[in-house]
Amino acid sequence: MSSGPQEHAPARPAPPAPRTPEPGRATVRAGAATDARLTGVLPAPTRVRPAPGVRYRLTAETVIRTGADPAAGTVADYLATLLRPATGHPLPVTRADDGTLPPVDAITLLLDPTTETSETGTAGTGSAGSTHEGGYRLDVTGDGIVIRARDRAGLFHGVQTLRQLLPAAIESSTVQPGPWEVPGGEIVDTPRFAYRGAMLDVSRHFFEVPDVLRLVDQLARYKLNHLHLHLTDDQGWRIAIDSWPKLAEVGGATEVDGGVGGYYTQADYRTIVEYAATRHITVVPEIDLPGHTNAALHAYPELAPDGVAPAAYTGTEVGFSYLAVDNERTYDFVTDVLGELAALTPGAYLHVGGDEAFKLSPADYATVMNRVQRIVADTGRTVVGWHQLAPAEHVPGRVLQYWGTTTADEKVAAAVAQGARVIMSPGNRTYLDMKYTESTTLGQDWAGLIEVRTAYDWDPGTYLDGVPEEAVLGVEAPLWTETIRTVPEIEYMTFPRLVAVAELGWSTAPARDWESFRLRLAAHSPRWDTASIAYHPSPEVPWPTTTGTGPAVPSPRREIGPVEPTADGGAQPPESSISAPAGTTSLSRSDNQPSGR
């Protein structure tokens, strides 16, 4: 029922239709654009020092050089795959085993434990006072480019910055004329928070492996480092579990509106995890418990409170399903599922949901979730749950994901006082499935309308009362897919708001400024146009006048064909197996509570 990228023949989709320049949009001179690229990086770096008048030009003679550490060579190979298609240059990757480096005409990547990655000259200490990986230093002179970092993640993030310093045409999969000039100067950079993520709900509507890999590449562009996959819900179970095969075979055969559903084989899932790791992105899998379990109960009625299989569910109500709390078979199921998932997932976190179990009493909820948390601990992983998990017993290291719409939650604050950490995902700030405006065709509005400035103008470190910055692990932008059926629709709802969340997770408060951000964001639209990434042309952003293609605004029925790999090396979207009806899904609220789904 699941198919990997190898099953789809190479092709390319038709590009979006050209847009007509709108009155009042800024026109930028080419020379000014070159200079502005150094100060236009997203997310905003810790420190930028331009060298006026200095340029480095990438030519057919340029080489990519590394030191002796093979880890730097892996990032160098990745950089070469990014730059070769558009430049047409060979860009050979060489290694200086003796430590010598070429003085001119090279892009050099160095792993150096003494690299300055913050204003204090040390690695980033971020919100929790611990050293976060991923900082880097980038220097551009007329003779060459050097990226230094303490770890491979830092080199990788430095490469993403270098990508932004090149013209937008670098995103093309075919040879472009250039010239390939990089403005001179110095960038010193390090992340604020250790956890910077996005979530894709593959349960309400299923997305194939190449679709997920395409999203991974887009997260990497903006230095996000976690992909949370919502793998199970009432509408579909999306991961094969060998010890409980009907979960995927039966529970995975449905989705919202009655589509064909689908699931990932364990080989599919490993492909996603391993590919994400090459982009320094950790996959966080979620098995939603004890509610949101109708698909599991449909496959295995022995887990249902009355032992009767419920019908398959393709609607969007929430809070009606739950596991049998007093049945030991329930805990065999949880142990087997989480054990297999932990074996497939090298990352530190297992997400267990824990929200909207409206039919369970507080005592029964505590009973099941206390045991679930201990089962996660027994796998050697750290438990993550939506913030409704807060009243359950404290397990060392546990993480609560806050999706509320208020700035105070006493239960979360109490859990933090016991040692819990928090991922900030307030629904009225970060939920990518919320409409931009009342006229947005896709999405929902229960948490409010979220334009770009709303997504940007808040601080994860000070947002929630009783949760000090040192307790904030990071920030995540979830995309629920009740109304989302295709890859262009994912992208349209994701861009540009995801970039706002990425800057909140990476950049310190002094580096962040709305007026600066909107200008830097506008300058990135030609890159998205070139890469055929759909996005919302927010009126809050002064998008530049271009002669290329504009944003691909999707319709609810838009479908696309299979295409070849991106310049990132990632798969482009395959042909959708879903033929969904036009329109959007109307969500209800259970027990007068807003749905997080």
Coordinates of C-alpha atoms in Angstrom, one line a residue, residues 351 373 383-391 397-402 411-413 415-416 420-424:
H351 CA 5.8 11.4 20.9
Q373 CA 5.3 7.2 29.8
V383 CA 8.7 11.0 26.1
V384 CA 7.0 13.9 24.3
G385 CA 3.3 14.6 24.6
W386 CA 0.9 17.4 23.9
H387 CA 0.4 19.6 26.9
Q388 CA -2.6 17.8 28.1
L389 CA -0.1 15.2 29.4
A390 CA 1.0 17.7 32.1
P391 CA -1.1 16.2 35.0
G397 CA 13.4 14.6 30.9
R398 CA 9.8 14.5 29.6
V399 CA 8.7 17.2 27.1
L400 CA 5.3 18.9 26.8
Q401 CA 4.3 20.4 23.5
Y402 CA 2.1 23.4 24.1
K411 CA -0.9 22.6 34.7
V412 CA 2.0 23.1 32.3
A413 CA 3.7 25.5 34.7
A415 CA 4.9 20.3 35.3
V416 CA 7.8 22.6 34.4
A420 CA 9.4 19.1 32.4
R421 CA 10.6 21.0 29.3
V422 CA 8.3 22.6 26.7
I423 CA 8.2 22.8 22.9
M424 CA 6.2 25.9 22.0

